[in-house]
Amino acid sequence: MDRRKALKNVAFLLGTALSSTTVGVLFESFTLPENEKNTVYFSSFEEDVLTEFADIIIPTTKSSPGAKAAGLGTFIPMMIQDCYPAEIQLHFASGLKEMESKCTEQHNKNFVSLTVEERQKIVGELRDETIASKDKKSFFTIARDLTLLGYFSSEIGCTQAREYLPIPGRYDGNADYTPGQKAWAT
């Protein structure tokens, strides 16, 4: 199974947790024209910012490692460059720069240098702004979607954040589920 097909399967399982923009990009069977691939490039610093952003969305818990451990700082830029049209790539890059500007304005530091509480505040503000604007192509929406998609399609997300059964048994549509039990990964 190729990576794109695997990501589509995870997106299907995540259902309404992903925005229509991300679902559209993953489920449309199109190939980006060569002139739209890699419209934007991400520096190693920007990958670090995306790593820390993703780790606010899915932090490490006592039961499983978070987004940083799953390597999402490189996954998100790769998906943006390889799968999203040029217009959305530019919009995403602009949103990333705007988030950095907000950090400088509010804290006189970049996102990576902020405390976890300050990062949570910035990400919360971005979430609130996105909800108020109903922008399905916002930096926050796409970064959140790719965080969920990348994490739950990673080895860590499949084997440590969810119950993992490497060789499933028979289908049981009425399997017992206890409150607090992890969701199954297949």
CSV table of C-alpha atoms in Angstrom, one decimal:
chain,number,residue,atom,x,y,z
A,1,MET,CA,0.0,0.0,0.0
A,2,ASP,CA,1.5,3.4,-0.9
A,3,ARG,CA,1.6,6.2,1.6
A,4,ARG,CA,-1.1,8.3,-0.1
A,5,LYS,CA,-3.5,5.4,0.1
A,6,ALA,CA,-2.6,4.8,3.8
A,7,LEU,CA,-3.2,8.4,4.6
A,8,LYS,CA,-6.6,8.3,2.8
A,9,ASN,CA,-7.5,5.3,5.0
A,10,VAL,CA,-6.5,7.2,8.2
A,11,ALA,CA,-8.4,10.3,7.0
A,12,PHE,CA,-11.5,8.2,6.4
A,13,LEU,CA,-11.2,6.8,10.0
A,14,LEU,CA,-10.7,10.3,11.5
A,15,GLY,CA,-13.9,11.3,9.7
A,16,THR,CA,-15.2,14.8,10.6
A,17,ALA,CA,-12.0,15.6,12.6
A,18,LEU,CA,-10.5,16.8,9.4
A,19,SER,CA,-11.5,19.9,7.4
A,20,SER,CA,-13.0,19.7,4.0
A,21,THR,CA,-9.9,21.2,2.5
A,22,THR,CA,-7.6,18.4,3.8
A,23,VAL,CA,-10.1,15.7,2.9
A,24,GLY,CA,-10.5,17.2,-0.5
A,25,VAL,CA,-6.7,17.2,-1.1
A,26,LEU,CA,-6.4,13.6,0.1
A,27,PHE,CA,-9.4,12.1,-1.7
A,28,GLU,CA,-9.1,13.9,-5.0
A,29,SER,CA,-7.2,11.7,-7.3
A,30,PHE,CA,-5.1,14.4,-8.9
A,31,THR,CA,-1.4,14.9,-9.3
A,32,LEU,CA,-0.1,18.4,-8.7
A,33,PRO,CA,1.4,19.9,-11.8
A,34,GLU,CA,5.2,20.1,-11.5
A,35,ASN,CA,5.0,23.9,-11.4
A,36,GLU,CA,2.9,23.7,-8.2
A,37,LYS,CA,5.0,21.2,-6.3
A,38,ASN,CA,7.3,22.7,-3.8
A,39,THR,CA,6.0,26.3,-4.3
A,40,VAL,CA,7.1,27.1,-0.8
A,41,TYR,CA,10.1,25.8,1.1
A,42,PHE,CA,10.4,25.4,4.8
A,43,SER,CA,13.6,26.1,6.7
A,44,SER,CA,14.8,23.9,9.5
A,45,PHE,CA,13.7,26.6,11.9
A,46,GLU,CA,10.1,26.5,10.4
A,47,GLU,CA,10.1,22.7,10.8
A,48,ASP,CA,11.0,23.2,14.4
A,49,VAL,CA,8.1,25.7,14.8
A,50,LEU,CA,5.8,23.1,13.2
A,51,THR,CA,7.1,20.4,15.5
A,52,GLU,CA,6.3,22.5,18.6
A,53,PHE,CA,2.9,23.5,17.1
A,54,ALA,CA,2.0,19.9,16.5
A,55,ASP,CA,3.2,19.0,20.0
A,56,ILE,CA,0.7,21.5,21.5
A,57,ILE,CA,-2.1,19.8,19.5
A,58,ILE,CA,-1.0,16.2,20.5
A,59,PRO,CA,1.3,16.5,23.5
A,60,THR,CA,3.1,13.6,25.2
A,61,THR,CA,1.0,11.8,27.8
A,62,LYS,CA,1.9,9.1,30.3
A,63,SER,CA,0.4,6.5,28.0
A,64,SER,CA,1.9,7.6,24.6
A,65,PRO,CA,4.5,9.9,23.1
A,66,GLY,CA,3.2,13.1,21.4
A,67,ALA,CA,3.4,14.6,17.9
A,68,LYS,CA,7.1,15.7,18.3
A,69,ALA,CA,8.1,12.1,18.8
A,70,ALA,CA,6.2,11.1,15.7
A,71,GLY,CA,8.3,13.4,13.6
A,72,LEU,CA,5.5,15.7,12.4
A,73,GLY,CA,7.9,18.7,12.0
A,74,THR,CA,9.0,17.1,8.7
A,75,PHE,CA,5.8,15.4,7.8
A,76,ILE,CA,3.7,18.6,7.7
A,77,PRO,CA,6.0,20.5,5.3
A,78,MET,CA,6.3,17.4,3.1
A,79,MET,CA,2.5,17.1,2.8
A,80,ILE,CA,2.1,20.8,2.1
A,81,GLN,CA,4.7,20.8,-0.6
A,82,ASP,CA,3.7,17.5,-2.3
A,83,CYS,CA,-0.1,17.5,-1.9
A,84,TYR,CA,-1.5,21.0,-1.6
A,85,PRO,CA,-2.0,23.3,-4.6
A,86,ALA,CA,0.3,26.4,-4.8
A,87,GLU,CA,-2.4,28.8,-3.6
A,88,ILE,CA,-2.9,26.8,-0.4
A,89,GLN,CA,0.9,26.3,0.0
A,90,LEU,CA,1.4,30.1,-0.1
A,91,HIS,CA,-1.6,30.7,2.3
A,92,PHE,CA,-0.1,28.2,4.8
A,93,ALA,CA,3.4,29.7,4.6
A,94,SER,CA,1.8,33.2,5.1
A,95,GLY,CA,-0.1,31.9,8.2
A,96,LEU,CA,3.0,30.4,9.7
A,97,LYS,CA,4.8,33.8,9.3
A,98,GLU,CA,1.8,35.6,10.8
A,99,MET,CA,1.9,33.2,13.8
A,100,GLU,CA,5.6,34.0,14.3
A,101,SER,CA,4.8,37.8,14.1
A,102,LYS,CA,2.1,37.3,16.8
A,103,CYS,CA,4.6,35.6,19.0
A,104,THR,CA,7.1,38.5,18.6
A,105,GLU,CA,4.4,41.1,19.2
A,106,GLN,CA,3.0,39.5,22.3
A,107,HIS,CA,6.1,37.9,23.9
A,108,ASN,CA,9.1,39.4,22.1
A,109,LYS,CA,10.2,35.8,21.3
A,110,ASN,CA,9.7,33.3,18.5
A,111,PHE,CA,7.3,30.4,18.9
A,112,VAL,CA,10.0,27.9,19.7
A,113,SER,CA,11.4,30.1,22.5
A,114,LEU,CA,8.0,30.4,24.2
A,115,THR,CA,7.0,28.4,27.3
A,116,VAL,CA,4.4,25.6,26.8
A,117,GLU,CA,1.7,27.9,28.4
A,118,GLU,CA,2.6,30.7,26.0
A,119,ARG,CA,2.4,28.4,23.0
A,120,GLN,CA,-0.9,27.0,24.2
A,121,LYS,CA,-2.2,30.6,24.4
A,122,ILE,CA,-1.1,31.4,20.9
A,123,VAL,CA,-2.5,28.2,19.4
A,124,GLY,CA,-5.8,28.8,21.3
A,125,GLU,CA,-6.0,32.3,19.9
A,126,LEU,CA,-5.4,31.0,16.4
A,127,ARG,CA,-8.1,28.4,16.9
A,128,ASP,CA,-10.5,31.0,18.1
A,129,GLU,CA,-9.7,33.3,15.2
A,130,THR,CA,-10.2,30.4,12.7
A,131,ILE,CA,-13.6,29.5,14.3
A,132,ALA,CA,-14.7,33.1,14.1
A,133,SER,CA,-13.6,33.5,10.5
A,134,LYS,CA,-14.9,30.1,9.4
A,135,ASP,CA,-11.8,29.9,7.2
A,136,LYS,CA,-11.4,26.2,6.2
A,137,LYS,CA,-8.0,27.0,4.5
A,138,SER,CA,-6.4,28.8,7.5
A,139,PHE,CA,-2.9,27.9,8.7
A,140,PHE,CA,-4.4,26.6,12.0
A,141,THR,CA,-6.9,24.3,10.3
A,142,ILE,CA,-4.4,22.8,7.8
A,143,ALA,CA,-1.7,22.4,10.5
A,144,ARG,CA,-4.1,20.8,12.9
A,145,ASP,CA,-5.4,18.5,10.2
A,146,LEU,CA,-2.0,17.4,9.2
A,147,THR,CA,-1.0,16.9,12.8
A,148,LEU,CA,-3.9,14.5,13.4
A,149,LEU,CA,-3.4,12.8,10.1
A,150,GLY,CA,0.4,12.4,10.5
A,151,TYR,CA,0.2,11.3,14.1
A,152,PHE,CA,-2.5,8.7,13.7
A,153,SER,CA,-0.8,7.3,10.6
A,154,SER,CA,2.6,7.1,12.3
A,155,GLU,CA,3.9,4.0,14.0
A,156,ILE,CA,3.6,5.8,17.4
A,157,GLY,CA,0.0,6.8,16.8
A,158,CYS,CA,-1.0,3.4,15.6
A,159,THR,CA,0.8,1.3,18.1
A,160,GLN,CA,1.1,3.4,21.3
A,161,ALA,CA,-1.8,5.9,21.2
A,162,ARG,CA,-4.3,3.3,20.1
A,163,GLU,CA,-4.8,-0.4,20.8
A,164,TYR,CA,-2.9,-2.3,18.2
A,165,LEU,CA,-3.7,-5.8,17.0
A,166,PRO,CA,-1.1,-6.7,14.3
A,167,ILE,CA,-3.1,-9.7,13.1
A,168,PRO,CA,-6.8,-9.1,13.7
A,169,GLY,CA,-9.1,-11.9,14.5
A,170,ARG,CA,-12.6,-12.3,13.2
A,171,TYR,CA,-14.8,-9.3,12.8
A,172,ASP,CA,-16.9,-8.6,15.9
A,173,GLY,CA,-19.3,-5.7,15.4
A,174,ASN,CA,-20.4,-6.0,19.0
A,175,ALA,CA,-17.0,-6.1,20.8
A,176,ASP,CA,-17.0,-4.9,24.3
A,177,TYR,CA,-15.6,-1.4,24.9
A,178,THR,CA,-14.9,-0.1,28.3
A,179,PRO,CA,-14.8,3.7,29.1
A,180,GLY,CA,-11.3,5.1,28.7
A,181,GLN,CA,-10.2,2.2,26.5
A,182,LYS,CA,-8.0,3.3,23.5
A,183,ALA,CA,-9.6,3.2,20.0
A,184,TRP,CA,-8.5,0.3,17.8
A,185,ALA,CA,-5.8,0.8,15.1
A,186,THR,CA,-5.9,-1.5,12.1
